[in-house]
Amino acid sequence: KLISIYNSSYHTFHFQNEYFKQLFCAIFSLLLLSSMQCHAQLSSTFYDRTCPTALTTIRTGIRQAVSSERRMAASLIRLHFHDCFVQGCDASLLLDETPTIVSEKTALPNLGSVRGFSVIEDAKREVEKTCPGVVSCADILAVAARDASTLVGGPSWTVKLGRRDSTTASHTLAETDLPGPFDPLSRLISGFANKALTTRDMVALSGSHSIGQAQCFLFRDRIYSNGTDIDAGFASTRRRQCPQEDQNGNLAPLDLVTPNQLDNNYFKNLRQRKGLLQSDQVLLSGGSTDDIVTEYSNSPRAFASDFATAMIKMEISVL
């Protein structure tokens, strides 16, 4: 068609041809850029000009929340993890049920256990006072998890910013993709691998169970099993607050020794057969993760470094 239109003027056609060549190159470049990983667009300085007080404001809110309740540090890290493991770190877990949204909050791994929503909402409200409509909830949640870690003695890391908030949730993925307290080692490894996380990343992230608490029904079978993979004295202690029937919601610290400190004591517990959840103790059960557990139990520095690295890796799946 171009030839028929411009055959009377070679130069005009040549000009148009060059124009379309350039247009094609531009479109191709845009397509190439859009296919690149989203994390290439994230930056730790994303809000430096548009909301320079954002990180300070968030940290103040998280510090107040953790100061009021130390357990909240574990809850915020878990909230971020459960968000990232479904659709990516997009704050979809924060969405309530609507006529068009089946909330992730009501998925079995989250229902009645995931908490800390009000802390994120409060932080968002404070940020909005100075920078309305600028900072995403997804970024606030990512920063909150990092700040929560440091406030209980855990590692810090640089949070890349620039995430967009999701307008949709996936109840189905929340039901299927989140690791469970009864999962065998093979399922844990494959589940993390599906999120581009290595076995080492999985073990490091499991170390977040150095803080926080679990409900009785999640570890009842383990403490009454009389199995060889649980210390008898530890099981007896845990039975006091977790009877064989009823009291499902009774809480026990995941780490009995330093329950409010994000450290490597979790891995020392595993070596003593004192992992509270079955999915904890399987990390030291004669499988491929035994050496990693031993390394982390001997080196708090190795654990802290790998935990921070794994958190960064987990956080790059974003909108």
PDB file of C-alpha atoms in Angstrom:
ATOM      1  CA  LYS A   1       0.000   0.000   0.000  1.00  0.00           C
ATOM      2  CA  LEU A   2       2.818   2.366   0.767  1.00  0.00           C
ATOM      3  CA  ILE A   3       4.382   1.725  -2.610  1.00  0.00           C
ATOM      4  CA  SER A   4       1.131   2.382  -4.458  1.00  0.00           C
ATOM      5  CA  ILE A   5       0.581   5.608  -2.560  1.00  0.00           C
ATOM      6  CA  TYR A   6       4.098   6.983  -2.859  1.00  0.00           C
ATOM      7  CA  ASN A   7       5.417   5.506  -6.091  1.00  0.00           C
ATOM      8  CA  SER A   8       5.219   8.956  -7.661  1.00  0.00           C
ATOM      9  CA  SER A   9       7.784  10.257  -5.229  1.00  0.00           C
ATOM     10  CA  TYR A  10      10.699   8.084  -4.256  1.00  0.00           C
ATOM     11  CA  HIS A  11      11.914  10.569  -1.700  1.00  0.00           C
ATOM     12  CA  THR A  12       8.553  10.811   0.033  1.00  0.00           C
ATOM     13  CA  PHE A  13       8.327   7.034   0.236  1.00  0.00           C
ATOM     14  CA  HIS A  14      11.876   6.801   1.502  1.00  0.00           C
ATOM     15  CA  PHE A  15      11.055   9.277   4.238  1.00  0.00           C
ATOM     16  CA  GLN A  16       7.943   7.353   5.228  1.00  0.00           C
ATOM     17  CA  ASN A  17       9.822   4.074   5.144  1.00  0.00           C
ATOM     18  CA  GLU A  18      12.444   5.451   7.525  1.00  0.00           C
ATOM     19  CA  TYR A  19       9.689   6.786   9.739  1.00  0.00           C
ATOM     20  CA  PHE A  20       8.048   3.364  10.020  1.00  0.00           C
ATOM     21  CA  LYS A  21      11.409   1.748  10.633  1.00  0.00           C
ATOM     22  CA  GLN A  22      12.003   4.105  13.539  1.00  0.00           C
ATOM     23  CA  LEU A  23       8.474   3.575  14.809  1.00  0.00           C
ATOM     24  CA  PHE A  24       8.970  -0.197  14.698  1.00  0.00           C
ATOM     25  CA  CYS A  25      12.226   0.108  16.624  1.00  0.00           C
ATOM     26  CA  ALA A  26      10.553   2.274  19.247  1.00  0.00           C
ATOM     27  CA  ILE A  27       7.673  -0.168  19.700  1.00  0.00           C
ATOM     28  CA  PHE A  28      10.095  -3.097  19.869  1.00  0.00           C
ATOM     29  CA  SER A  29      12.112  -1.307  22.536  1.00  0.00           C
ATOM     30  CA  LEU A  30       9.006  -0.675  24.611  1.00  0.00           C
ATOM     31  CA  LEU A  31       7.976  -4.312  24.342  1.00  0.00           C
ATOM     32  CA  LEU A  32      11.449  -5.388  25.383  1.00  0.00           C
ATOM     33  CA  LEU A  33      11.377  -3.103  28.399  1.00  0.00           C
ATOM     34  CA  SER A  34       7.929  -4.309  29.420  1.00  0.00           C
ATOM     35  CA  SER A  35       9.132  -7.905  29.369  1.00  0.00           C
ATOM     36  CA  MET A  36      11.987  -7.206  31.758  1.00  0.00           C
ATOM     37  CA  GLN A  37      11.704  -8.057  35.449  1.00  0.00           C
ATOM     38  CA  CYS A  38       9.767  -5.451  37.418  1.00  0.00           C
ATOM     39  CA  HIS A  39      12.507  -5.202  40.014  1.00  0.00           C
ATOM     40  CA  ALA A  40      14.644  -3.316  37.474  1.00  0.00           C
ATOM     41  CA  GLN A  41      12.252  -0.404  37.960  1.00  0.00           C
ATOM     42  CA  LEU A  42      12.379  -0.436  41.750  1.00  0.00           C
ATOM     43  CA  SER A  43      14.661   1.937  43.609  1.00  0.00           C
ATOM     44  CA  SER A  44      15.522   2.584  47.243  1.00  0.00           C
ATOM     45  CA  THR A  45      15.269   6.321  46.443  1.00  0.00           C
ATOM     46  CA  PHE A  46      11.876   6.098  44.741  1.00  0.00           C
ATOM     47  CA  TYR A  47      10.176   8.523  47.158  1.00  0.00           C
ATOM     48  CA  ASP A  48      13.127  10.835  47.817  1.00  0.00           C
ATOM     49  CA  ARG A  49      11.513  13.683  45.890  1.00  0.00           C
ATOM     50  CA  THR A  50       7.821  12.857  46.039  1.00  0.00           C
ATOM     51  CA  CYS A  51       7.650  11.912  49.737  1.00  0.00           C
ATOM     52  CA  PRO A  52      11.021  12.341  51.498  1.00  0.00           C
ATOM     53  CA  THR A  53       9.550  11.714  54.972  1.00  0.00           C
ATOM     54  CA  ALA A  54       7.862   8.410  54.040  1.00  0.00           C
ATOM     55  CA  LEU A  55      10.389   5.993  55.517  1.00  0.00           C
ATOM     56  CA  THR A  56      10.766   7.972  58.747  1.00  0.00           C
ATOM     57  CA  THR A  57       6.997   8.155  59.164  1.00  0.00           C
ATOM     58  CA  ILE A  58       6.584   4.418  58.593  1.00  0.00           C
ATOM     59  CA  ARG A  59       9.386   3.536  60.993  1.00  0.00           C
ATOM     60  CA  THR A  60       7.889   5.720  63.735  1.00  0.00           C
ATOM     61  CA  GLY A  61       4.577   3.894  63.425  1.00  0.00           C
ATOM     62  CA  ILE A  62       6.179   0.454  63.431  1.00  0.00           C
ATOM     63  CA  ARG A  63       8.343   1.330  66.419  1.00  0.00           C
ATOM     64  CA  GLN A  64       5.292   2.412  68.398  1.00  0.00           C
ATOM     65  CA  ALA A  65       3.390  -0.758  67.500  1.00  0.00           C
ATOM     66  CA  VAL A  66       6.255  -3.114  68.399  1.00  0.00           C
ATOM     67  CA  SER A  67       6.957  -1.177  71.583  1.00  0.00           C
ATOM     68  CA  SER A  68       3.341  -1.718  72.646  1.00  0.00           C
ATOM     69  CA  GLU A  69       3.423  -5.417  71.708  1.00  0.00           C
ATOM     70  CA  ARG A  70       6.647  -7.225  70.873  1.00  0.00           C
ATOM     71  CA  ARG A  71       4.735  -9.990  69.132  1.00  0.00           C
ATOM     72  CA  MET A  72       3.653  -7.473  66.505  1.00  0.00           C
ATOM     73  CA  ALA A  73       7.121  -7.664  64.909  1.00  0.00           C
ATOM     74  CA  ALA A  74       6.521 -11.309  64.052  1.00  0.00           C
ATOM     75  CA  SER A  75       3.003 -10.541  62.859  1.00  0.00           C
ATOM     76  CA  LEU A  76       4.185  -7.836  60.450  1.00  0.00           C
ATOM     77  CA  ILE A  77       6.919 -10.032  58.968  1.00  0.00           C
ATOM     78  CA  ARG A  78       4.400 -12.844  58.537  1.00  0.00           C
ATOM     79  CA  LEU A  79       1.843 -10.459  57.030  1.00  0.00           C
ATOM     80  CA  HIS A  80       4.389  -9.371  54.429  1.00  0.00           C
ATOM     81  CA  PHE A  81       5.426 -12.965  53.727  1.00  0.00           C
ATOM     82  CA  HIS A  82       1.839 -14.118  53.236  1.00  0.00           C
ATOM     83  CA  ASP A  83       1.234 -11.205  50.883  1.00  0.00           C
ATOM     84  CA  CYS A  84       4.346 -11.823  48.769  1.00  0.00           C
ATOM     85  CA  PHE A  85       3.796 -15.572  48.488  1.00  0.00           C
ATOM     86  CA  VAL A  86       0.470 -15.273  46.673  1.00  0.00           C
ATOM     87  CA  GLN A  87       0.392 -12.692  43.869  1.00  0.00           C
ATOM     88  CA  GLY A  88       3.706 -11.077  44.706  1.00  0.00           C
ATOM     89  CA  CYS A  89       4.331  -8.174  47.083  1.00  0.00           C
ATOM     90  CA  ASP A  90       1.294  -6.164  45.978  1.00  0.00           C
ATOM     91  CA  ALA A  91      -0.731  -5.630  49.191  1.00  0.00           C
ATOM     92  CA  SER A  92      -3.503  -7.871  47.846  1.00  0.00           C
ATOM     93  CA  LEU A  93      -3.748  -9.440  51.308  1.00  0.00           C
ATOM     94  CA  LEU A  94      -4.940  -6.099  52.674  1.00  0.00           C
ATOM     95  CA  LEU A  95      -8.053  -6.060  50.492  1.00  0.00           C
ATOM     96  CA  ASP A  96     -11.354  -6.714  52.240  1.00  0.00           C
ATOM     97  CA  GLU A  97     -14.195  -8.819  50.929  1.00  0.00           C
ATOM     98  CA  THR A  98     -16.389  -7.031  48.359  1.00  0.00           C
ATOM     99  CA  PRO A  99     -19.022  -8.128  45.816  1.00  0.00           C
ATOM    100  CA  THR A 100     -16.191  -8.515  43.285  1.00  0.00           C
ATOM    101  CA  ILE A 101     -13.310  -9.606  45.555  1.00  0.00           C
ATOM    102  CA  VAL A 102     -12.953 -12.859  47.476  1.00  0.00           C
ATOM    103  CA  SER A 103     -10.474 -11.696  50.087  1.00  0.00           C
ATOM    104  CA  GLU A 104      -7.233 -13.507  50.846  1.00  0.00           C
ATOM    105  CA  LYS A 105      -7.917 -12.720  54.508  1.00  0.00           C
ATOM    106  CA  THR A 106     -10.519 -15.484  54.603  1.00  0.00           C
ATOM    107  CA  ALA A 107      -8.240 -18.155  53.130  1.00  0.00           C
ATOM    108  CA  LEU A 108      -7.515 -20.954  55.583  1.00  0.00           C
ATOM    109  CA  PRO A 109      -3.800 -20.083  56.181  1.00  0.00           C
ATOM    110  CA  ASN A 110      -4.791 -16.482  57.008  1.00  0.00           C
ATOM    111  CA  LEU A 111      -8.172 -16.749  58.698  1.00  0.00           C
ATOM    112  CA  GLY A 112      -7.937 -15.951  62.388  1.00  0.00           C
ATOM    113  CA  SER A 113      -4.150 -15.923  62.395  1.00  0.00           C
ATOM    114  CA  VAL A 114      -2.727 -13.204  60.157  1.00  0.00           C
ATOM    115  CA  ARG A 115      -2.681  -9.905  62.021  1.00  0.00           C
ATOM    116  CA  GLY A 116      -1.142  -6.439  61.924  1.00  0.00           C
ATOM    117  CA  PHE A 117      -3.549  -4.923  59.392  1.00  0.00           C
ATOM    118  CA  SER A 118      -4.350  -1.963  61.636  1.00  0.00           C
ATOM    119  CA  VAL A 119      -0.645  -1.148  62.022  1.00  0.00           C
ATOM    120  CA  ILE A 120      -0.226  -0.873  58.254  1.00  0.00           C
ATOM    121  CA  GLU A 121      -3.437   1.152  57.980  1.00  0.00           C
ATOM    122  CA  ASP A 122      -2.210   3.549  60.683  1.00  0.00           C
ATOM    123  CA  ALA A 123       1.143   3.959  58.931  1.00  0.00           C
ATOM    124  CA  LYS A 124      -0.630   4.600  55.630  1.00  0.00           C
ATOM    125  CA  ARG A 125      -2.865   7.191  57.286  1.00  0.00           C
ATOM    126  CA  GLU A 126       0.137   9.080  58.671  1.00  0.00           C
ATOM    127  CA  VAL A 127       1.960   9.024  55.335  1.00  0.00           C
ATOM    128  CA  GLU A 128      -1.168  10.294  53.571  1.00  0.00           C
ATOM    129  CA  LYS A 129      -1.190  13.394  55.779  1.00  0.00           C
ATOM    130  CA  THR A 130       1.986  14.704  54.153  1.00  0.00           C
ATOM    131  CA  CYS A 131       2.028  12.827  50.835  1.00  0.00           C
ATOM    132  CA  PRO A 132      -1.527  12.043  49.758  1.00  0.00           C
ATOM    133  CA  GLY A 133      -1.830   9.461  47.024  1.00  0.00           C
ATOM    134  CA  VAL A 134       1.902   8.873  46.635  1.00  0.00           C
ATOM    135  CA  VAL A 135       3.132   5.914  48.708  1.00  0.00           C
ATOM    136  CA  SER A 136       1.658   2.468  48.025  1.00  0.00           C
ATOM    137  CA  CYS A 137       0.442   0.127  50.743  1.00  0.00           C
ATOM    138  CA  ALA A 138       2.670  -2.561  49.231  1.00  0.00           C
ATOM    139  CA  ASP A 139       5.748  -0.425  49.836  1.00  0.00           C
ATOM    140  CA  ILE A 140       4.612   0.413  53.358  1.00  0.00           C
ATOM    141  CA  LEU A 141       4.210  -3.298  54.122  1.00  0.00           C
ATOM    142  CA  ALA A 142       7.673  -4.102  52.762  1.00  0.00           C
ATOM    143  CA  VAL A 143       9.300  -1.322  54.795  1.00  0.00           C
ATOM    144  CA  ALA A 144       7.323  -2.328  57.885  1.00  0.00           C
ATOM    145  CA  ALA A 145       8.654  -5.895  57.696  1.00  0.00           C
ATOM    146  CA  ARG A 146      12.237  -4.652  57.473  1.00  0.00           C
ATOM    147  CA  ASP A 147      11.752  -2.208  60.353  1.00  0.00           C
ATOM    148  CA  ALA A 148      10.041  -4.879  62.462  1.00  0.00           C
ATOM    149  CA  SER A 149      13.054  -7.149  61.972  1.00  0.00           C
ATOM    150  CA  THR A 150      15.542  -4.540  63.147  1.00  0.00           C
ATOM    151  CA  LEU A 151      13.413  -3.597  66.158  1.00  0.00           C
ATOM    152  CA  VAL A 152      13.689  -7.139  67.569  1.00  0.00           C
ATOM    153  CA  GLY A 153      17.389  -7.602  66.906  1.00  0.00           C
ATOM    154  CA  GLY A 154      17.115  -9.027  63.401  1.00  0.00           C
ATOM    155  CA  PRO A 155      18.968  -7.932  60.274  1.00  0.00           C
ATOM    156  CA  SER A 156      18.255  -4.890  58.141  1.00  0.00           C
ATOM    157  CA  TRP A 157      18.270  -4.680  54.363  1.00  0.00           C
ATOM    158  CA  THR A 158      17.716  -2.108  51.653  1.00  0.00           C
ATOM    159  CA  VAL A 159      14.085  -2.138  50.538  1.00  0.00           C
ATOM    160  CA  LYS A 160      13.600  -1.326  46.868  1.00  0.00           C
ATOM    161  CA  LEU A 161      10.487   0.811  46.391  1.00  0.00           C
ATOM    162  CA  GLY A 162       8.037   1.616  43.634  1.00  0.00           C
ATOM    163  CA  ARG A 163       5.448  -1.152  43.945  1.00  0.00           C
ATOM    164  CA  ARG A 164       1.871  -0.614  42.848  1.00  0.00           C
ATOM    165  CA  ASP A 165      -1.041  -1.893  44.903  1.00  0.00           C
ATOM    166  CA  SER A 166      -3.145  -4.680  43.497  1.00  0.00           C
ATOM    167  CA  THR A 167      -6.855  -4.101  42.922  1.00  0.00           C
ATOM    168  CA  THR A 168      -7.529  -7.847  42.937  1.00  0.00           C
ATOM    169  CA  ALA A 169      -6.917 -10.685  45.386  1.00  0.00           C
ATOM    170  CA  SER A 170      -6.486 -14.418  44.933  1.00  0.00           C
ATOM    171  CA  HIS A 171      -8.208 -16.450  47.619  1.00  0.00           C
ATOM    172  CA  THR A 172      -7.436 -19.607  45.646  1.00  0.00           C
ATOM    173  CA  LEU A 173      -3.666 -19.028  45.531  1.00  0.00           C
ATOM    174  CA  ALA A 174      -3.667 -18.151  49.215  1.00  0.00           C
ATOM    175  CA  GLU A 175      -5.230 -21.550  49.865  1.00  0.00           C
ATOM    176  CA  THR A 176      -2.736 -23.471  47.740  1.00  0.00           C
ATOM    177  CA  ASP A 177       0.588 -21.603  47.626  1.00  0.00           C
ATOM    178  CA  LEU A 178       1.311 -20.698  51.241  1.00  0.00           C
ATOM    179  CA  PRO A 179       3.464 -23.245  53.101  1.00  0.00           C
ATOM    180  CA  GLY A 180       1.688 -25.081  55.906  1.00  0.00           C
ATOM    181  CA  PRO A 181       2.693 -26.152  59.434  1.00  0.00           C
ATOM    182  CA  PHE A 182       2.353 -29.844  58.539  1.00  0.00           C
ATOM    183  CA  ASP A 183       4.199 -29.762  55.204  1.00  0.00           C
ATOM    184  CA  PRO A 184       6.961 -32.331  54.599  1.00  0.00           C
ATOM    185  CA  LEU A 185      10.394 -31.111  53.551  1.00  0.00           C
ATOM    186  CA  SER A 186       9.878 -31.934  49.882  1.00  0.00           C
ATOM    187  CA  ARG A 187       6.747 -29.794  49.709  1.00  0.00           C
ATOM    188  CA  LEU A 188       8.452 -26.889  51.453  1.00  0.00           C
ATOM    189  CA  ILE A 189      11.369 -27.007  49.021  1.00  0.00           C
ATOM    190  CA  SER A 190       9.157 -27.207  45.942  1.00  0.00           C
ATOM    191  CA  GLY A 191       6.805 -24.497  47.208  1.00  0.00           C
ATOM    192  CA  PHE A 192       9.641 -22.035  47.676  1.00  0.00           C
ATOM    193  CA  ALA A 193      11.215 -23.076  44.375  1.00  0.00           C
ATOM    194  CA  ASN A 194       7.962 -22.127  42.657  1.00  0.00           C
ATOM    195  CA  LYS A 195       8.556 -18.604  43.962  1.00  0.00           C
ATOM    196  CA  ALA A 196      12.151 -18.561  42.634  1.00  0.00           C
ATOM    197  CA  LEU A 197      13.558 -19.114  46.121  1.00  0.00           C
ATOM    198  CA  THR A 198      16.260 -21.685  46.801  1.00  0.00           C
ATOM    199  CA  THR A 199      16.344 -24.308  49.529  1.00  0.00           C
ATOM    200  CA  ARG A 200      18.801 -22.100  51.401  1.00  0.00           C
ATOM    201  CA  ASP A 201      16.400 -19.160  51.098  1.00  0.00           C
ATOM    202  CA  MET A 202      13.638 -21.366  52.486  1.00  0.00           C
ATOM    203  CA  VAL A 203      15.653 -22.378  55.544  1.00  0.00           C
ATOM    204  CA  ALA A 204      16.745 -18.790  56.187  1.00  0.00           C
ATOM    205  CA  LEU A 205      13.188 -17.457  55.946  1.00  0.00           C
ATOM    206  CA  SER A 206      11.986 -20.224  58.257  1.00  0.00           C
ATOM    207  CA  GLY A 207      14.246 -18.599  60.835  1.00  0.00           C
ATOM    208  CA  SER A 208      11.585 -15.913  61.241  1.00  0.00           C
ATOM    209  CA  HIS A 209       9.994 -18.499  63.552  1.00  0.00           C
ATOM    210  CA  SER A 210      12.556 -17.366  66.071  1.00  0.00           C
ATOM    211  CA  ILE A 211       9.810 -14.897  67.021  1.00  0.00           C
ATOM    212  CA  GLY A 212       6.046 -15.141  67.203  1.00  0.00           C
ATOM    213  CA  GLN A 213       3.593 -17.678  68.512  1.00  0.00           C
ATOM    214  CA  ALA A 214       1.530 -20.570  67.212  1.00  0.00           C
ATOM    215  CA  GLN A 215      -1.957 -21.749  68.102  1.00  0.00           C
ATOM    216  CA  CYS A 216      -2.401 -25.052  69.939  1.00  0.00           C
ATOM    217  CA  PHE A 217      -4.179 -26.892  67.131  1.00  0.00           C
ATOM    218  CA  LEU A 218      -1.175 -26.323  64.853  1.00  0.00           C
ATOM    219  CA  PHE A 219       1.242 -28.278  67.046  1.00  0.00           C
ATOM    220  CA  ARG A 220      -1.039 -30.549  69.111  1.00  0.00           C
ATOM    221  CA  ASP A 221      -0.363 -33.692  67.077  1.00  0.00           C
ATOM    222  CA  ARG A 222       3.375 -33.155  67.348  1.00  0.00           C
ATOM    223  CA  ILE A 223       3.547 -32.770  71.140  1.00  0.00           C
ATOM    224  CA  TYR A 224       1.309 -35.795  71.739  1.00  0.00           C
ATOM    225  CA  SER A 225       2.923 -38.024  69.126  1.00  0.00           C
ATOM    226  CA  ASN A 226       5.653 -39.425  71.405  1.00  0.00           C
ATOM    227  CA  GLY A 227       7.798 -39.369  68.288  1.00  0.00           C
ATOM    228  CA  THR A 228      11.560 -39.657  68.198  1.00  0.00           C
ATOM    229  CA  ASP A 229      11.919 -36.225  66.570  1.00  0.00           C
ATOM    230  CA  ILE A 230      10.702 -34.269  69.626  1.00  0.00           C
ATOM    231  CA  ASP A 231      12.361 -33.763  72.988  1.00  0.00           C
ATOM    232  CA  ALA A 232      10.213 -35.372  75.703  1.00  0.00           C
ATOM    233  CA  GLY A 233      10.675 -32.547  78.195  1.00  0.00           C
ATOM    234  CA  PHE A 234       9.816 -29.944  75.574  1.00  0.00           C
ATOM    235  CA  ALA A 235       6.676 -31.843  74.587  1.00  0.00           C
ATOM    236  CA  SER A 236       5.621 -32.100  78.232  1.00  0.00           C
ATOM    237  CA  THR A 237       6.054 -28.362  78.744  1.00  0.00           C
ATOM    238  CA  ARG A 238       3.982 -27.542  75.692  1.00  0.00           C
ATOM    239  CA  ARG A 239       1.165 -29.893  76.762  1.00  0.00           C
ATOM    240  CA  ARG A 240       0.435 -27.752  79.834  1.00  0.00           C
ATOM    241  CA  GLN A 241      -1.201 -25.065  77.713  1.00  0.00           C
ATOM    242  CA  CYS A 242      -2.383 -27.331  74.896  1.00  0.00           C
ATOM    243  CA  PRO A 243      -4.689 -30.158  76.040  1.00  0.00           C
ATOM    244  CA  GLN A 244      -5.579 -32.982  73.705  1.00  0.00           C
ATOM    245  CA  GLU A 245      -9.028 -31.507  73.231  1.00  0.00           C
ATOM    246  CA  ASP A 246     -10.348 -27.932  73.159  1.00  0.00           C
ATOM    247  CA  GLN A 247      -8.312 -24.771  73.779  1.00  0.00           C
ATOM    248  CA  ASN A 248      -7.379 -24.699  70.082  1.00  0.00           C
ATOM    249  CA  GLY A 249      -6.458 -21.032  70.197  1.00  0.00           C
ATOM    250  CA  ASN A 250      -4.043 -21.239  73.127  1.00  0.00           C
ATOM    251  CA  LEU A 251      -0.712 -19.743  72.127  1.00  0.00           C
ATOM    252  CA  ALA A 252       2.853 -20.951  72.602  1.00  0.00           C
ATOM    253  CA  PRO A 253       6.076 -19.200  71.553  1.00  0.00           C
ATOM    254  CA  LEU A 254       7.753 -20.704  68.509  1.00  0.00           C
ATOM    255  CA  ASP A 255      11.069 -20.192  70.314  1.00  0.00           C
ATOM    256  CA  LEU A 256      10.832 -20.898  74.030  1.00  0.00           C
ATOM    257  CA  VAL A 257      14.284 -19.434  74.806  1.00  0.00           C
ATOM    258  CA  THR A 258      14.295 -16.011  73.086  1.00  0.00           C
ATOM    259  CA  PRO A 259      10.680 -15.585  71.959  1.00  0.00           C
ATOM    260  CA  ASN A 260      10.969 -11.868  71.227  1.00  0.00           C
ATOM    261  CA  GLN A 261      14.388 -11.829  69.577  1.00  0.00           C
ATOM    262  CA  LEU A 262      14.939 -12.533  65.876  1.00  0.00           C
ATOM    263  CA  ASP A 263      18.114 -14.585  66.165  1.00  0.00           C
ATOM    264  CA  ASN A 264      19.595 -17.966  65.319  1.00  0.00           C
ATOM    265  CA  ASN A 265      18.274 -19.670  68.463  1.00  0.00           C
ATOM    266  CA  TYR A 266      15.513 -21.194  66.333  1.00  0.00           C
ATOM    267  CA  PHE A 267      18.130 -23.388  64.646  1.00  0.00           C
ATOM    268  CA  LYS A 268      19.674 -24.351  67.974  1.00  0.00           C
ATOM    269  CA  ASN A 269      16.217 -25.486  69.050  1.00  0.00           C
ATOM    270  CA  LEU A 270      15.942 -27.732  65.999  1.00  0.00           C
ATOM    271  CA  ARG A 271      19.205 -29.436  66.906  1.00  0.00           C
ATOM    272  CA  GLN A 272      17.699 -30.195  70.332  1.00  0.00           C
ATOM    273  CA  ARG A 273      14.482 -31.537  68.729  1.00  0.00           C
ATOM    274  CA  LYS A 274      12.535 -28.540  70.068  1.00  0.00           C
ATOM    275  CA  GLY A 275      10.949 -27.237  66.899  1.00  0.00           C
ATOM    276  CA  LEU A 276       7.346 -26.406  67.768  1.00  0.00           C
ATOM    277  CA  LEU A 277       5.788 -27.043  64.361  1.00  0.00           C
ATOM    278  CA  GLN A 278       6.283 -30.171  62.291  1.00  0.00           C
ATOM    279  CA  SER A 279       7.352 -27.974  59.376  1.00  0.00           C
ATOM    280  CA  ASP A 280      10.089 -26.562  61.599  1.00  0.00           C
ATOM    281  CA  GLN A 281      11.590 -29.858  62.744  1.00  0.00           C
ATOM    282  CA  VAL A 282      11.626 -31.384  59.253  1.00  0.00           C
ATOM    283  CA  LEU A 283      14.426 -28.950  58.422  1.00  0.00           C
ATOM    284  CA  LEU A 284      16.653 -31.183  60.553  1.00  0.00           C
ATOM    285  CA  SER A 285      15.442 -34.674  59.789  1.00  0.00           C
ATOM    286  CA  GLY A 286      18.242 -36.330  57.844  1.00  0.00           C
ATOM    287  CA  GLY A 287      17.486 -34.449  54.632  1.00  0.00           C
ATOM    288  CA  SER A 288      19.149 -31.920  52.379  1.00  0.00           C
ATOM    289  CA  THR A 289      18.673 -29.010  54.787  1.00  0.00           C
ATOM    290  CA  ASP A 290      20.484 -30.494  57.794  1.00  0.00           C
ATOM    291  CA  ASP A 291      23.808 -28.858  56.967  1.00  0.00           C
ATOM    292  CA  ILE A 292      22.204 -25.426  56.535  1.00  0.00           C
ATOM    293  CA  VAL A 293      20.475 -25.695  59.913  1.00  0.00           C
ATOM    294  CA  THR A 294      23.774 -26.684  61.538  1.00  0.00           C
ATOM    295  CA  GLU A 295      25.570 -23.777  59.866  1.00  0.00           C
ATOM    296  CA  TYR A 296      22.984 -21.223  61.014  1.00  0.00           C
ATOM    297  CA  SER A 297      22.941 -22.601  64.547  1.00  0.00           C
ATOM    298  CA  ASN A 298      26.700 -22.041  64.728  1.00  0.00           C
ATOM    299  CA  SER A 299      26.808 -18.695  62.940  1.00  0.00           C
ATOM    300  CA  PRO A 300      24.329 -15.915  63.728  1.00  0.00           C
ATOM    301  CA  ARG A 301      26.082 -13.791  61.121  1.00  0.00           C
ATOM    302  CA  ALA A 302      25.461 -16.335  58.343  1.00  0.00           C
ATOM    303  CA  PHE A 303      21.803 -16.572  59.288  1.00  0.00           C
ATOM    304  CA  ALA A 304      21.302 -12.804  59.447  1.00  0.00           C
ATOM    305  CA  SER A 305      23.000 -12.272  56.093  1.00  0.00           C
ATOM    306  CA  ASP A 306      21.048 -15.027  54.346  1.00  0.00           C
ATOM    307  CA  PHE A 307      17.757 -13.939  55.903  1.00  0.00           C
ATOM    308  CA  ALA A 308      18.203 -10.419  54.545  1.00  0.00           C
ATOM    309  CA  THR A 309      19.183 -11.773  51.126  1.00  0.00           C
ATOM    310  CA  ALA A 310      16.150 -14.057  51.004  1.00  0.00           C
ATOM    311  CA  MET A 311      13.811 -11.231  51.996  1.00  0.00           C
ATOM    312  CA  ILE A 312      15.160  -9.098  49.143  1.00  0.00           C
ATOM    313  CA  LYS A 313      14.712 -11.950  46.678  1.00  0.00           C
ATOM    314  CA  MET A 314      11.170 -12.548  47.862  1.00  0.00           C
ATOM    315  CA  GLU A 315      10.283  -8.880  47.480  1.00  0.00           C
ATOM    316  CA  ILE A 316      11.138  -8.438  43.788  1.00  0.00           C
ATOM    317  CA  SER A 317       7.983 -10.139  42.525  1.00  0.00           C
ATOM    318  CA  VAL A 318       5.816  -7.017  42.274  1.00  0.00           C
ATOM    319  CA  LEU A 319       3.464  -4.938  40.220  1.00  0.00           C
TER     320      LEU A 319
END
